[in-house]
Amino acid sequence: AATLAAAAQQSGRYFGTAVAANKLGDSTYVGILNREFDMVTAENEMKMDATEPNQGQFSFGSGDRIVNHARNQGKRVRGHALAWHSQQPGWMQNMSGSALRQAMLNHVTQVASYYRGKIYAWDVVNEAYADGTSGARRDSNLQRTGNDWIEAAFRAARAADPGAKLCYNDYNTDNWSHAKTQGVYRMVQDFKSRGVPIDCVGFQAHFNSGNPVPSNYHTTLQNFANLGVDVQITELDIEGSGSTQAQQYQGVVQACLAVSRCTGITVWGIRDSDSWRASGTPLLFDNYGNKKAAYTSVLNVLNSG
Ligand code: G3I
């Protein structure tokens, strides 16, 4: 197959990208988006600060532009993200206790209900685990409402959109030996054992020299899948260039293809110049929209799988 999406579809998977609403007028950007990808994630437009700028007043205009573009082009949508300690609207940042818990659950309910039927998978909770060696939850205003805030968010999301897959999404959870990976694994294991509604785990997969693609990535993805959830690579980018970068991309795609419940891969932007990383060249297309060596290696491994 000649495109990332068509190549991924050969094994029943998708290949997606993050999209920014304010780039939907850029013809180079949209041309690549429409041609290469069959799954779309809003890079910022469906987050808490964007969708509920004032408490109880919801704003879906920018998110709708992305969702409508995707659906008009026959693409599916990953929802990102219903509950997160970061990118909270100002009114929420200093809330606490039961008022915050109620506001968070109302947000989950309202946003998931609004997009009901249009979302393949929601990142219900994003980045709730701490970095470092504790394997514990991250301290945040949401965590301080009680350790059950995550399962409460999942239950609210299930009630609001029973057809969407519900994911927990995090970064630096790729290496099986890291404490953070183990912490998330134990939470998913616990949720499955108690019937908390969770369907998938998202691995953001932001890699750089300090956080390289682990050689045990396949092990991590398989161990999570063995808990009875789908796994997805949700925000892939890899710092570097040339054949080194191409090989690392190849390794990530191979790890996903080796796990039957790894249902798809999303890269976090289209051209290098679209990346959230201020400098660097972490994506599959250069600033002009030309395919990089990393693109070719990803396409080839998708076609061989
Ligand atoms: O749109 C405003 C603009 O009007 C203003 O002039 C400018 C000044 O700072 O800010 C612009 O907003 C920025 C927004 O991106 C759009 O470009 C925000 O400041 C900036 O914080 C925001 O960054 C986003 C970041 O999440 C925020 O946490 C990145 O685009 C986005 O790629 C990044 O994505 C996250 C995922 O959601 C979760 N995982 C990690 C990933 C990378 O950090």
GROMACS .gro file of C-alpha atoms and ligand atoms in nm:
model
  348
    1ALA     CA    1   0.000   0.000   0.000
    2ALA     CA    2   0.115   0.353  -0.077
    3THR     CA    3  -0.003   0.545   0.230
    4LEU     CA    4   0.036   0.498   0.605
    5ALA     CA    5  -0.338   0.446   0.656
    6ALA     CA    6  -0.377   0.197   0.374
    7ALA     CA    7  -0.070   0.008   0.489
    8ALA     CA    8  -0.195  -0.010   0.848
    9GLN     CA    9  -0.541  -0.120   0.733
   10GLN     CA   10  -0.387  -0.435   0.582
   11SER     CA   11  -0.358  -0.570   0.937
   12GLY     CA   12  -0.680  -0.409   1.062
   13ARG     CA   13  -0.501  -0.121   1.231
   14TYR     CA   14  -0.521   0.255   1.194
   15PHE     CA   15  -0.251   0.519   1.148
   16GLY     CA   16  -0.338   0.858   1.291
   17THR     CA   17  -0.204   1.204   1.362
   18ALA     CA   18  -0.267   1.495   1.595
   19VAL     CA   19  -0.439   1.784   1.418
   20ALA     CA   20  -0.452   2.155   1.507
   21ALA     CA   21  -0.772   2.334   1.403
   22ASN     CA   22  -0.587   2.649   1.303
   23LYS     CA   23  -0.392   2.456   1.038
   24LEU     CA   24  -0.697   2.325   0.853
   25GLY     CA   25  -0.656   2.614   0.605
   26ASP     CA   26  -0.299   2.510   0.518
   27SER     CA   27  -0.328   2.316   0.191
   28THR     CA   28   0.004   2.130   0.228
   29TYR     CA   29  -0.095   2.020   0.579
   30VAL     CA   30  -0.447   1.918   0.481
   31GLY     CA   31  -0.324   1.740   0.171
   32ILE     CA   32  -0.097   1.514   0.376
   33LEU     CA   33  -0.362   1.469   0.645
   34ASN     CA   34  -0.628   1.360   0.397
   35ARG     CA   35  -0.392   1.130   0.206
   36GLU     CA   36  -0.194   0.953   0.477
   37PHE     CA   37  -0.399   0.922   0.797
   38ASP     CA   38  -0.726   0.751   0.894
   39MET     CA   39  -0.744   0.850   1.263
   40VAL     CA   40  -0.737   1.203   1.405
   41THR     CA   41  -0.668   1.343   1.754
   42ALA     CA   42  -0.730   1.709   1.835
   43GLU     CA   43  -0.393   1.836   1.959
   44ASN     CA   44  -0.548   2.086   2.205
   45GLU     CA   45  -0.908   2.161   2.105
   46MET     CA   46  -1.091   1.895   2.308
   47LYS     CA   47  -0.901   1.945   2.634
   48MET     CA   48  -1.065   2.077   2.949
   49ASP     CA   49  -0.957   2.441   2.907
   50ALA     CA   50  -1.075   2.448   2.546
   51THR     CA   51  -1.413   2.282   2.599
   52GLU     CA   52  -1.522   2.439   2.931
   53PRO     CA   53  -1.356   2.783   2.949
   54ASN     CA   54  -1.611   2.901   3.205
   55GLN     CA   55  -1.772   2.662   3.449
   56GLY     CA   56  -2.085   2.517   3.297
   57GLN     CA   57  -2.030   2.698   2.963
   58PHE     CA   58  -1.908   2.460   2.699
   59SER     CA   59  -1.727   2.551   2.381
   60PHE     CA   60  -1.702   2.292   2.105
   61GLY     CA   61  -1.635   2.507   1.797
   62SER     CA   62  -1.267   2.423   1.748
   63GLY     CA   63  -1.313   2.059   1.841
   64ASP     CA   64  -1.603   2.036   1.597
   65ARG     CA   65  -1.391   2.171   1.311
   66ILE     CA   66  -1.148   1.884   1.362
   67VAL     CA   67  -1.412   1.615   1.422
   68ASN     CA   68  -1.617   1.730   1.120
   69HIS     CA   69  -1.313   1.742   0.894
   70ALA     CA   70  -1.214   1.392   1.000
   71ARG     CA   71  -1.561   1.245   0.961
   72ASN     CA   72  -1.620   1.417   0.625
   73GLN     CA   73  -1.297   1.252   0.508
   74GLY     CA   74  -1.402   0.910   0.639
   75LYS     CA   75  -1.154   0.918   0.926
   76ARG     CA   76  -1.216   0.819   1.287
   77VAL     CA   77  -1.141   1.032   1.594
   78ARG     CA   78  -0.958   0.967   1.921
   79GLY     CA   79  -1.091   1.199   2.191
   80HIS     CA   80  -0.821   1.377   2.398
   81ALA     CA   81  -0.862   1.428   2.692
   82LEU     CA   82  -1.151   1.432   2.940
   83ALA     CA   83  -0.968   1.464   3.275
   84TRP     CA   84  -0.611   1.584   3.325
   85HIS     CA   85  -0.417   1.778   3.588
   86SER     CA   86  -0.279   2.005   3.313
   87GLN     CA   87  -0.458   2.242   3.074
   88GLN     CA   88  -0.740   2.285   3.319
   89PRO     CA   89  -0.940   2.606   3.276
   90GLY     CA   90  -0.848   2.877   3.524
   91TRP     CA   91  -1.167   2.835   3.721
   92MET     CA   92  -1.085   2.470   3.787
   93GLN     CA   93  -0.718   2.507   3.878
   94ASN     CA   94  -0.777   2.624   4.231
   95MET     CA   95  -1.080   2.408   4.306
   96SER     CA   96  -1.063   2.121   4.551
   97GLY     CA   97  -1.264   1.858   4.733
   98SER     CA   98  -1.616   1.758   4.641
   99ALA     CA   99  -1.675   2.073   4.436
  100LEU     CA  100  -1.380   1.982   4.211
  101ARG     CA  101  -1.483   1.616   4.197
  102GLN     CA  102  -1.833   1.718   4.089
  103ALA     CA  103  -1.701   1.968   3.834
  104MET     CA  104  -1.466   1.707   3.686
  105LEU     CA  105  -1.741   1.447   3.659
  106ASN     CA  106  -1.979   1.700   3.504
  107HIS     CA  107  -1.709   1.789   3.251
  108VAL     CA  108  -1.656   1.423   3.160
  109THR     CA  109  -2.030   1.370   3.126
  110GLN     CA  110  -2.100   1.681   2.920
  111VAL     CA  111  -1.809   1.646   2.677
  112ALA     CA  112  -1.846   1.271   2.625
  113SER     CA  113  -2.223   1.316   2.579
  114TYR     CA  114  -2.177   1.596   2.325
  115TYR     CA  115  -1.947   1.380   2.112
  116ARG     CA  116  -2.140   1.059   2.177
  117GLY     CA  117  -2.125   0.824   1.880
  118LYS     CA  118  -1.843   1.014   1.707
  119ILE     CA  119  -1.540   0.897   1.908
  120TYR     CA  120  -1.353   0.571   1.854
  121ALA     CA  121  -1.167   0.599   2.185
  122TRP     CA  122  -1.146   0.861   2.459
  123ASP     CA  123  -0.841   0.937   2.666
  124VAL     CA  124  -1.058   0.951   2.977
  125VAL     CA  125  -0.771   1.024   3.214
  126ASN     CA  126  -0.434   1.156   3.103
  127GLU     CA  127  -0.098   1.144   3.286
  128ALA     CA  128  -0.214   1.058   3.639
  129TYR     CA  129   0.106   0.878   3.743
  130ALA     CA  130   0.420   1.037   3.883
  131ASP     CA  131   0.757   1.035   3.711
  132GLY     CA  132   1.053   0.880   3.888
  133THR     CA  133   1.080   0.564   4.087
  134SER     CA  134   0.776   0.575   4.316
  135GLY     CA  135   0.526   0.407   4.084
  136ALA     CA  136   0.267   0.620   4.264
  137ARG     CA  137  -0.003   0.856   4.152
  138ARG     CA  138   0.096   1.209   4.061
  139ASP     CA  139  -0.003   1.472   4.316
  140SER     CA  140  -0.267   1.702   4.166
  141ASN     CA  141  -0.586   1.876   4.261
  142LEU     CA  142  -0.778   1.585   4.106
  143GLN     CA  143  -0.577   1.323   4.298
  144ARG     CA  144  -0.641   1.511   4.621
  145THR     CA  145  -1.017   1.460   4.570
  146GLY     CA  146  -0.957   1.092   4.650
  147ASN     CA  147  -0.776   0.798   4.493
  148ASP     CA  148  -1.098   0.681   4.328
  149TRP     CA  149  -1.116   0.985   4.099
  150ILE     CA  150  -0.989   0.788   3.801
  151GLU     CA  151  -1.245   0.511   3.823
  152ALA     CA  152  -1.519   0.769   3.884
  153ALA     CA  153  -1.416   0.943   3.560
  154PHE     CA  154  -1.424   0.613   3.368
  155ARG     CA  155  -1.770   0.527   3.498
  156ALA     CA  156  -1.903   0.870   3.401
  157ALA     CA  157  -1.751   0.839   3.053
  158ARG     CA  158  -1.905   0.494   3.001
  159ALA     CA  159  -2.248   0.621   3.100
  160ALA     CA  160  -2.216   0.921   2.866
  161ASP     CA  161  -2.091   0.734   2.556
  162PRO     CA  162  -2.125   0.357   2.587
  163GLY     CA  163  -1.991   0.305   2.234
  164ALA     CA  164  -1.654   0.470   2.283
  165LYS     CA  165  -1.352   0.274   2.396
  166LEU     CA  166  -1.222   0.423   2.721
  167CYS     CA  167  -0.846   0.462   2.756
  168TYR     CA  168  -0.597   0.556   3.024
  169ASN     CA  169  -0.316   0.754   2.854
  170ASP     CA  170   0.034   0.838   2.981
  171TYR     CA  171   0.399   0.901   2.885
  172ASN     CA  172   0.721   0.729   2.993
  173THR     CA  173   0.527   0.407   3.039
  174ASP     CA  174   0.698   0.233   2.748
  175ASN     CA  175   0.982   0.062   2.933
  176TRP     CA  176   0.854  -0.242   3.120
  177SER     CA  177   1.110  -0.205   3.397
  178HIS     CA  178   1.013   0.151   3.490
  179ALA     CA  179   0.820   0.204   3.813
  180LYS     CA  180   0.570   0.430   3.636
  181THR     CA  181   0.488   0.152   3.388
  182GLN     CA  182   0.436  -0.088   3.678
  183GLY     CA  183   0.212   0.157   3.860
  184VAL     CA  184  -0.017   0.199   3.562
  185TYR     CA  185  -0.015  -0.178   3.502
  186ARG     CA  186  -0.132  -0.244   3.859
  187MET     CA  187  -0.412   0.011   3.823
  188VAL     CA  188  -0.539  -0.148   3.500
  189GLN     CA  189  -0.514  -0.492   3.659
  190ASP     CA  190  -0.715  -0.367   3.956
  191PHE     CA  191  -0.976  -0.200   3.733
  192LYS     CA  192  -1.023  -0.518   3.528
  193SER     CA  193  -1.055  -0.730   3.841
  194ARG     CA  194  -1.321  -0.500   3.991
  195GLY     CA  195  -1.517  -0.434   3.672
  196VAL     CA  196  -1.423  -0.067   3.637
  197PRO     CA  197  -1.495   0.012   3.270
  198ILE     CA  198  -1.158   0.044   3.092
  199ASP     CA  199  -1.097  -0.075   2.736
  200CYS     CA  200  -0.755   0.048   2.637
  201VAL     CA  201  -0.424   0.193   2.745
  202GLY     CA  202  -0.256   0.469   2.543
  203PHE     CA  203   0.122   0.492   2.529
  204GLN     CA  204   0.211   0.848   2.430
  205ALA     CA  205   0.557   0.745   2.309
  206HIS     CA  206   0.742   1.079   2.312
  207PHE     CA  207   1.099   0.959   2.265
  208ASN     CA  208   1.433   1.138   2.280
  209SER     CA  209   1.791   1.057   2.379
  210GLY     CA  210   1.703   1.070   2.749
  211ASN     CA  211   1.399   0.850   2.694
  212PRO     CA  212   1.483   0.618   2.404
  213VAL     CA  213   1.260   0.355   2.248
  214PRO     CA  214   1.303   0.061   2.489
  215SER     CA  215   1.418  -0.275   2.358
  216ASN     CA  216   1.145  -0.438   2.568
  217TYR     CA  217   0.860  -0.231   2.416
  218HIS     CA  218   0.689  -0.539   2.274
  219THR     CA  219   0.693  -0.694   2.622
  220THR     CA  220   0.525  -0.387   2.770
  221LEU     CA  221   0.251  -0.374   2.509
  222GLN     CA  222   0.190  -0.751   2.530
  223ASN     CA  223   0.174  -0.755   2.910
  224PHE     CA  224  -0.089  -0.480   2.913
  225ALA     CA  225  -0.285  -0.650   2.634
  226ASN     CA  226  -0.282  -0.969   2.841
  227LEU     CA  227  -0.486  -0.785   3.106
  228GLY     CA  228  -0.771  -0.774   2.854
  229VAL     CA  229  -0.736  -0.421   2.715
  230ASP     CA  230  -0.642  -0.285   2.374
  231VAL     CA  231  -0.318  -0.092   2.355
  232GLN     CA  232  -0.250   0.206   2.129
  233ILE     CA  233   0.050   0.425   2.052
  234THR     CA  234  -0.114   0.764   2.094
  235GLU     CA  235   0.135   1.052   2.054
  236LEU     CA  236   0.442   0.911   1.882
  237ASP     CA  237   0.739   1.134   1.805
  238ILE     CA  238   1.111   1.055   1.815
  239GLU     CA  239   1.387   1.315   1.832
  240GLY     CA  240   1.671   1.272   1.585
  241SER     CA  241   1.713   1.241   1.212
  242GLY     CA  242   1.818   1.017   0.927
  243SER     CA  243   1.862   0.643   0.951
  244THR     CA  244   1.891   0.640   1.332
  245GLN     CA  245   1.549   0.799   1.366
  246ALA     CA  246   1.409   0.577   1.091
  247GLN     CA  247   1.525   0.264   1.274
  248GLN     CA  248   1.367   0.378   1.599
  249TYR     CA  249   1.035   0.445   1.428
  250GLN     CA  250   1.060   0.100   1.271
  251GLY     CA  251   1.108  -0.055   1.614
  252VAL     CA  252   0.798   0.111   1.756
  253VAL     CA  253   0.581   0.001   1.463
  254GLN     CA  254   0.719  -0.353   1.482
  255ALA     CA  255   0.637  -0.368   1.854
  256CYS     CA  256   0.276  -0.272   1.781
  257LEU     CA  257   0.240  -0.511   1.488
  258ALA     CA  258   0.363  -0.796   1.710
  259VAL     CA  259   0.073  -0.748   1.954
  260SER     CA  260  -0.268  -0.839   1.816
  261ARG     CA  261  -0.444  -0.604   2.057
  262CYS     CA  262  -0.228  -0.308   1.951
  263THR     CA  263  -0.500  -0.149   1.739
  264GLY     CA  264  -0.319   0.151   1.596
  265ILE     CA  265  -0.054   0.420   1.603
  266THR     CA  266  -0.090   0.798   1.613
  267VAL     CA  267   0.198   1.041   1.550
  268TRP     CA  268   0.187   1.375   1.734
  269GLY     CA  269   0.177   1.604   1.432
  270ILE     CA  270   0.241   1.594   1.058
  271ARG     CA  271   0.549   1.802   0.961
  272ASP     CA  272   0.849   1.866   1.187
  273SER     CA  273   0.738   2.230   1.197
  274ASP     CA  274   0.401   2.123   1.339
  275SER     CA  275   0.560   1.953   1.642
  276TRP     CA  276   0.504   2.076   1.997
  277ARG     CA  277   0.881   2.045   2.042
  278ALA     CA  278   1.013   2.395   1.986
  279SER     CA  279   1.319   2.270   1.802
  280GLY     CA  280   1.404   1.936   1.655
  281THR     CA  281   1.280   1.712   1.380
  282PRO     CA  282   1.074   1.438   1.549
  283LEU     CA  283   0.804   1.364   1.289
  284LEU     CA  284   0.761   1.177   0.957
  285PHE     CA  285   0.747   1.478   0.719
  286ASP     CA  286   0.993   1.767   0.693
  287ASN     CA  287   0.894   2.132   0.718
  288TYR     CA  288   0.797   2.136   0.350
  289GLY     CA  289   0.583   1.825   0.373
  290ASN     CA  290   0.839   1.593   0.211
  291LYS     CA  291   0.853   1.233   0.331
  292LYS     CA  292   1.155   1.162   0.553
  293ALA     CA  293   1.353   0.840   0.589
  294ALA     CA  294   1.143   0.770   0.898
  295TYR     CA  295   0.828   0.783   0.684
  296THR     CA  296   0.966   0.525   0.442
  297SER     CA  297   1.073   0.291   0.721
  298VAL     CA  298   0.728   0.311   0.884
  299LEU     CA  299   0.550   0.250   0.553
  300ASN     CA  300   0.775  -0.045   0.472
  301VAL     CA  301   0.730  -0.218   0.805
  302LEU     CA  302   0.351  -0.165   0.791
  303ASN     CA  303   0.351  -0.323   0.445
  304SER     CA  304   0.559  -0.618   0.563
  305GLY     CA  305   0.333  -0.682   0.863
  306G3I     O1  306  -0.307   2.927   2.114
  306G3I     C1  307  -0.227   3.004   2.204
  306G3I     C2  308  -0.188   3.134   2.143
  306G3I     O2  309  -0.303   3.211   2.120
  306G3I     C3  310  -0.091   3.205   2.238
  306G3I     O3  311  -0.045   3.323   2.178
  306G3I     C4  312   0.028   3.116   2.269
  306G3I     C5  313   0.124   3.183   2.369
  306G3I     O4  314   0.180   3.089   2.456
  306G3I     O5  315  -0.020   2.996   2.325
  306G3I     C6  316  -0.106   2.923   2.239
  306G3I     O6  317  -0.147   2.807   2.307
  306G3I     C7  318  -0.051   2.704   2.314
  306G3I     C8  319  -0.111   2.579   2.252
  306G3I     O7  320  -0.021   2.471   2.269
  306G3I     C9  321  -0.138   2.594   2.103
  306G3I     O8  322  -0.018   2.613   2.033
  306G3I    C10  323  -0.019   2.680   2.460
  306G3I     O9  324   0.048   2.792   2.514
  306G3I    C11  325   0.067   2.557   2.475
  306G3I    O10  326   0.080   2.528   2.613
  306G3I    C12  327   0.002   2.441   2.406
  306G3I    O11  328   0.091   2.330   2.412
  306G3I    C13  329   0.032   2.204   2.395
  306G3I    C14  330   0.064   2.119   2.515
  306G3I    O12  331   0.012   1.988   2.496
  306G3I    C15  332   0.004   2.177   2.642
  306G3I    O13  333   0.017   2.088   2.748
  306G3I    C16  334   0.087   2.141   2.269
  306G3I    O14  335   0.041   2.214   2.153
  306G3I    C17  336   0.042   1.996   2.257
  306G3I    O15  337   0.111   1.932   2.152
  306G3I    C18  338   0.075   1.924   2.386
  306G3I    O16  339   0.027   1.791   2.374
  306G3I    C19  340   0.054   1.708   2.488
  306G3I    C20  341  -0.064   1.614   2.502
  306G3I    O17  342  -0.184   1.686   2.512
  306G3I    C21  343  -0.045   1.522   2.622
  306G3I     N1  344   0.081   1.453   2.617
  306G3I    C22  345   0.199   1.538   2.597
  306G3I    C23  346   0.183   1.624   2.473
  306G3I    C24  347   0.308   1.705   2.445
  306G3I    O18  348   0.334   1.797   2.547
   0.00000   0.00000   0.00000
